[in-house]
Short mmCIF file of C-alpha atoms in Angstrom, two decimals:
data_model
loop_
_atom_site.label_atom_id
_atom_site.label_comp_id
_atom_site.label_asym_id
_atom_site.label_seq_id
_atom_site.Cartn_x
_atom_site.Cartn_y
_atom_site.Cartn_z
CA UNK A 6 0.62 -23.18 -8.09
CA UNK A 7 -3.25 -24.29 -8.13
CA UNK A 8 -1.73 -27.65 -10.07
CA UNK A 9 1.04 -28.31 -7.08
CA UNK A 10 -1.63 -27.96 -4.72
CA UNK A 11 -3.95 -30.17 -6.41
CA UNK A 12 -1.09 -32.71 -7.29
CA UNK A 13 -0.09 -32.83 -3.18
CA UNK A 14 -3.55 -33.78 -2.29
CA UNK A 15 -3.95 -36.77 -5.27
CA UNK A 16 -0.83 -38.28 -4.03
CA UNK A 17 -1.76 -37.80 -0.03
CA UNK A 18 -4.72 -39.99 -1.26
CA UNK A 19 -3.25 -42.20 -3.43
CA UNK A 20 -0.56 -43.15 -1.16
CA UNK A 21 -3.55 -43.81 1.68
CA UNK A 22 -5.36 -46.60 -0.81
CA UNK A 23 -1.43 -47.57 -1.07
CA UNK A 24 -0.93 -48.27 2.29
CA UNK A 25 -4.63 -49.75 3.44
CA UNK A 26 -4.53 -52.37 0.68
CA UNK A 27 -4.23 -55.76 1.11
CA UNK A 28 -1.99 -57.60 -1.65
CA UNK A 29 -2.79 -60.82 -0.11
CA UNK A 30 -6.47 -60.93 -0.25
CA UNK A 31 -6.61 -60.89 3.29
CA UNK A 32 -9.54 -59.79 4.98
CA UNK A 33 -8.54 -58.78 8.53
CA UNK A 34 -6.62 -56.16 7.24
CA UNK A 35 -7.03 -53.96 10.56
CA UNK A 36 -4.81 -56.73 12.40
CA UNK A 37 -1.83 -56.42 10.13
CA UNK A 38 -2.24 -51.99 10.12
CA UNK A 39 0.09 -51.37 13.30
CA UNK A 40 -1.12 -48.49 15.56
CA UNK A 41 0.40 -45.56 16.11
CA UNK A 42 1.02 -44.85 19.82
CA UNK A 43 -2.49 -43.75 19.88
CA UNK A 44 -5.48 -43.62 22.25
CA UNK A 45 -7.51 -46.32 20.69
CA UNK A 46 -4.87 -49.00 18.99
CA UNK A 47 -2.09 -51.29 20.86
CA UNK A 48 0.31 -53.72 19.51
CA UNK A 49 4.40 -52.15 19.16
CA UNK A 50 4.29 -51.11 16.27
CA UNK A 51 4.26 -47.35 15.20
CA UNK A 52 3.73 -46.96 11.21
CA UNK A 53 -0.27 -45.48 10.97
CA UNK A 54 -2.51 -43.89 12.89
CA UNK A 55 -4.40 -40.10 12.46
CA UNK A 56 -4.61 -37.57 15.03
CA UNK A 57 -4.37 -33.94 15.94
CA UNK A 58 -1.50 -31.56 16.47
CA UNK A 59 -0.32 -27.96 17.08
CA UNK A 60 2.55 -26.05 18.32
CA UNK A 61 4.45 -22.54 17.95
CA UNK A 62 5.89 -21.09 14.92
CA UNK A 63 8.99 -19.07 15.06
CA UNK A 64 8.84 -17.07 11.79
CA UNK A 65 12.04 -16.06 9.97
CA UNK A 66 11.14 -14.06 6.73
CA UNK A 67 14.05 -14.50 4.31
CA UNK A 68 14.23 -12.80 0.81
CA UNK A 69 17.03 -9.94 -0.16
CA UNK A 70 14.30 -6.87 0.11
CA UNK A 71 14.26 -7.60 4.06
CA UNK A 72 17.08 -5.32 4.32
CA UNK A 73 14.41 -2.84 3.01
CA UNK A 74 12.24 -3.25 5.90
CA UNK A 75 12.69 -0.68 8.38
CA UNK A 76 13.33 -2.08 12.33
CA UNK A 77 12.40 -5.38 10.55
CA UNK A 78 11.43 -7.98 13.33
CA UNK A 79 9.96 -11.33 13.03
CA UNK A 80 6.66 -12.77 15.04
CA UNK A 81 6.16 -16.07 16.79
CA UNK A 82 2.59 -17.45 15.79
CA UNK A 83 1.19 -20.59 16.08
CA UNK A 84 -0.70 -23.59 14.08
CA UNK A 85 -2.78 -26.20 13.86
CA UNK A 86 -4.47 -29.50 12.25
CA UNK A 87 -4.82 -32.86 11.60
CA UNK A 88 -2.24 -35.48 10.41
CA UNK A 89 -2.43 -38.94 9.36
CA UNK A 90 0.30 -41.25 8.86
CA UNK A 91 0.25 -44.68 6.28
CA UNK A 92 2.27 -47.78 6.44
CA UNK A 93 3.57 -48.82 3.56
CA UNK A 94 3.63 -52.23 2.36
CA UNK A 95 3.67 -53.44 6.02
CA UNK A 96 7.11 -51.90 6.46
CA UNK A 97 7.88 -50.49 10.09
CA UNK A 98 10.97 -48.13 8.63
CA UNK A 99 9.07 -46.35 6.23
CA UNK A 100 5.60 -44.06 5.99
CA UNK A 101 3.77 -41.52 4.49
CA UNK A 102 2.59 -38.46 6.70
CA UNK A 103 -0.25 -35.84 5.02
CA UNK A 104 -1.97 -33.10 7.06
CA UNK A 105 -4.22 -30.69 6.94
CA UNK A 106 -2.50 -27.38 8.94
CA UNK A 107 -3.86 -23.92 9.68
CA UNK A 108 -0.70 -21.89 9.53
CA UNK A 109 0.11 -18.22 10.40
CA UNK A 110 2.70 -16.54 8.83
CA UNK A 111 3.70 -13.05 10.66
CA UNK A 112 6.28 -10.47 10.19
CA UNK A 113 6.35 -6.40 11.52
CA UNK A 114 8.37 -3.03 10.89
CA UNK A 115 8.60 -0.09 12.20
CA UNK A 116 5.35 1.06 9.58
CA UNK A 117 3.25 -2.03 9.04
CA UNK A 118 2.41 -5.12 10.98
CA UNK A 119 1.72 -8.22 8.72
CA UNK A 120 -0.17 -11.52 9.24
CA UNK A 121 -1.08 -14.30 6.66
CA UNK A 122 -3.25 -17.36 7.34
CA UNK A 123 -2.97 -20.25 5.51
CA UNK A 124 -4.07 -23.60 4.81
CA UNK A 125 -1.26 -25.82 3.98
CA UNK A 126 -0.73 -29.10 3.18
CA UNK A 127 2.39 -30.89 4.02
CA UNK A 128 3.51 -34.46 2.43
CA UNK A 129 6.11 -36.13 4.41
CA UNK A 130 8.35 -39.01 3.58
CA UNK A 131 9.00 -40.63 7.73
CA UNK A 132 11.63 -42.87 8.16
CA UNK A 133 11.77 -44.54 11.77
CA UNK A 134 15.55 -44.30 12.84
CA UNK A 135 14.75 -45.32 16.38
CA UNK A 136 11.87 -47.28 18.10
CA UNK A 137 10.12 -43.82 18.81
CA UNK A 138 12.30 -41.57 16.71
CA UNK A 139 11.52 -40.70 13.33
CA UNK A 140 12.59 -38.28 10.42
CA UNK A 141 10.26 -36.14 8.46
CA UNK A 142 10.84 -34.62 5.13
CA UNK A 143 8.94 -33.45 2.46
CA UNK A 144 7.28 -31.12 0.30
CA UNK A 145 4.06 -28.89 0.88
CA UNK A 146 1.49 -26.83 -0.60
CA UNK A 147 -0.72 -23.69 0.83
CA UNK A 148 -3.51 -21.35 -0.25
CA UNK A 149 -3.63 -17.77 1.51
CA UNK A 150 -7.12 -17.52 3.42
CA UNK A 151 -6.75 -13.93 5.05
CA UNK A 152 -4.26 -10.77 5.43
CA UNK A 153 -4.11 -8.54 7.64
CA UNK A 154 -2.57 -5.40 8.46
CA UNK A 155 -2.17 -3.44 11.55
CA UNK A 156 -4.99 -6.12 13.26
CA UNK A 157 -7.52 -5.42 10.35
CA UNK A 158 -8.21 -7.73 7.83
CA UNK A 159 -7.81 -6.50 4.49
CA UNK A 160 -9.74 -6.80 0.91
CA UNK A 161 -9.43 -8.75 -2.01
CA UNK A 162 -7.24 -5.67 -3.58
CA UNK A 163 -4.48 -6.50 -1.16
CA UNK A 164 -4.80 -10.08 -1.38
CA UNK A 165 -4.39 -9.99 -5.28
CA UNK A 166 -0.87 -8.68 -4.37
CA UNK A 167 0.22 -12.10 -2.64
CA UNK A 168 0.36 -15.27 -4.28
CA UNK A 169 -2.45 -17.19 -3.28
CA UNK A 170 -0.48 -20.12 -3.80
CA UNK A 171 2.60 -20.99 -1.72
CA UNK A 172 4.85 -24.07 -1.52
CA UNK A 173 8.09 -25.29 -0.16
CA UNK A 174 10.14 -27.90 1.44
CA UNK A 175 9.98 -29.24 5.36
CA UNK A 176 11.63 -31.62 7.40
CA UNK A 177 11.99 -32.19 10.92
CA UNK A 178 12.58 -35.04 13.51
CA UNK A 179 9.63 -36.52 15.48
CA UNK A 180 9.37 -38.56 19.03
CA UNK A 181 6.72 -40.36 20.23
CA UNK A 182 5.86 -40.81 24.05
CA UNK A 183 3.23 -43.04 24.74
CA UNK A 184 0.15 -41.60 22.89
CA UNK A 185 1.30 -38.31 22.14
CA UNK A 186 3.80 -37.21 19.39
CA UNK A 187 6.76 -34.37 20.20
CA UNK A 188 8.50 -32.56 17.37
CA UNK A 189 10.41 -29.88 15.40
CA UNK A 190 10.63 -28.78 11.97
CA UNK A 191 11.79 -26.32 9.76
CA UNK A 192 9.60 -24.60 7.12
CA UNK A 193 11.29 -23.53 4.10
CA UNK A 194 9.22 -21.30 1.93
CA UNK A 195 10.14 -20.96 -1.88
CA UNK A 196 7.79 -18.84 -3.71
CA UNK A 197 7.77 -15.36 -3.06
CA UNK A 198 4.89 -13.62 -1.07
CA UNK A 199 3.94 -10.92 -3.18
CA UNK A 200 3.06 -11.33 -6.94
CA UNK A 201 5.23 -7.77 -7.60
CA UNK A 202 7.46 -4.98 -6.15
CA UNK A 203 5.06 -3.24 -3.12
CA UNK A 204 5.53 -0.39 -0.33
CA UNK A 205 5.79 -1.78 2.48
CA UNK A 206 7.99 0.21 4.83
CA UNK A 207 5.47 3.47 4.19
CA UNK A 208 7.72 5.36 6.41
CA UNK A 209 10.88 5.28 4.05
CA UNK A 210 8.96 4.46 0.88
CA UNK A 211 10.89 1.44 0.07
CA UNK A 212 9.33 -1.54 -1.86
CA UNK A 213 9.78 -5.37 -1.43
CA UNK A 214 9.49 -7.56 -3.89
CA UNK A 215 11.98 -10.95 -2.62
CA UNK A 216 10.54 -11.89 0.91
CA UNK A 217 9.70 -15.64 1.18
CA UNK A 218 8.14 -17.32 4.07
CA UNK A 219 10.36 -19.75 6.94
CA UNK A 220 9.37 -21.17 9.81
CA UNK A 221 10.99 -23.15 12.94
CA UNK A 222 8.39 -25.33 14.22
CA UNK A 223 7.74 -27.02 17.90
CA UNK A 224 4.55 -28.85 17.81
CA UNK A 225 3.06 -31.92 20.17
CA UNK A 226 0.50 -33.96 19.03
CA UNK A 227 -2.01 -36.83 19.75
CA UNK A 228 -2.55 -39.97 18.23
CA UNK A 229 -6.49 -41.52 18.47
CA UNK A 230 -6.05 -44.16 15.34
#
C-alpha cells in the first residue's frame, strides 16, 4: 500500500508541472492560468486555484463482520486540509484536484468505541458540467496516524493490527459561490481495516475481520489562488 501512496503523490505532482507549463514558450504564463473563484485572482474562468477546506463526515462502516458488532452504530466526525486544483492544457472542462486531508474515521458498539485519524490523499479527475458546477471522481490514498479506544489513544501493538495503509475510490459534485467552494462526496473505502480476525465486541467475544471504511462527505471550502 506504501507504493499506491507514493504513486498518488508522483502523479499529484506530475500533473501540477502538467498543467503550469507553457507549450508555447510564453512567458506570462500567470495571465493564461484562470483563477479559481478565489480571494486573490479574477477573470471567469474557474480551472486552478489552491485553498482550504473542511466539512462533516458521516461514517458508514461496511464489511460482512458488522453484523458481529454488538448495538453497532456509526459516528459523524469531521475533516480537514488543503486542495489545489490544475488546468490542463488551458482547457476550462477539465482539471486535476490533489489534497492533503486530515480524516477521522469513527465507529462504536455496545463494548468499544473506535476512532482512526488519517492522512489521506485524494486525486480527483473534475469535469465542469456547469459554469459553477463540477464533478469529482477519483482515487485516494491514506496512512493511519493514531487509534484510539474508549477516548485513549492506543500503542503501536494495536496499531500493528490495522493496515497502516488505506485506499479507495471518491467522487462527489462540487459548486462554487463566489470565492468559496460547496460540496458532497462519497468515500468508498476498499482495503480492510484490520490486518487479521480481532475481538472487538469484548462483550460477546466475537471477532471482525471484513469492516472497511465509507464516508458521506459535506465540506465548504475557500479559494485564495
Amino acid at each position: 500500500m506504501k507504493k499506491i501512496f507514493i504513486l498518488l503523490f508522483g502523479i499529484t505532482f506530475s500533473f501540477s508541472a502538467l498543467a503550469q507549463s507553457n507549450p508555447e514558450g510564453n512567458s506570462n504564463v500567470t495571465n493564461r492560468l484562470p483563477k479559481n473563484h478565489n480571494l486573490e485572482g479574477g477573470g471567469d474562468a474557474d480551472n486552478s486555484g489552491f485553498g482550504i477546506k473542511g466539512g462533516v463526515n458521516f461514517n458508514q462502516l461496511r464489511g460482512s463482520d458488522k453484523s458481529n458488532l454488538h448495538d453497532f452504530s456509526n459516528k459523524t466526525t469531521w475533516h480537514a486540509g488543503i486542495y489545489g486544483q490544475f488546468q490542463v492544457r488551458n482547457s476550462n472542462f477539465f482539471s486535476i484536484q490533489s489534497e492533503a486531508l486530515f480524516n477521522r474515521h469513527a465507529f462504536t458498539s455496545d463494548s468499544l468505541d473506535v476512532k482512526m485519524d488519517n492522512l489521506e490523499v485524494p486525486l480527483l479527475f473534475v469535469f465542469n458540467v456547469l459554469d459553477n458546477v463540477s464533478l469529482h471522481v477519483g482515487p485516494y490514498a491514506g496512512v493511519l496516524l493514531t487509534v484510539k479506544e474508549d477516548g485513549v489513544e492506543k500503542g503501536e501493538s494495536v496499531k500493528k493490527m490495522m493496515n497502516s495503509f488505506n485506499y479507495g475510490l471518491a467522487g462527489g459534485v462540487e459548486a462554487k459561490i463566489s470565492f468559496a467552494r460547496v460540496g458532497a462526496r462519497y468515500n468508498l473505502g476498499l482495503n480492510d481495516i484490520y490486518k487479521d480476525s480481532r475481538v472487538v465486541d469484548r462483550l460477546n467475544n466475537k471477532v471482525v475481520s471484513d469492516l472497511k471504511n465509507g464516508a458521506f462527505q459535506v465540506y465548504i471550502g475557500v479559494g485564495f489562488e
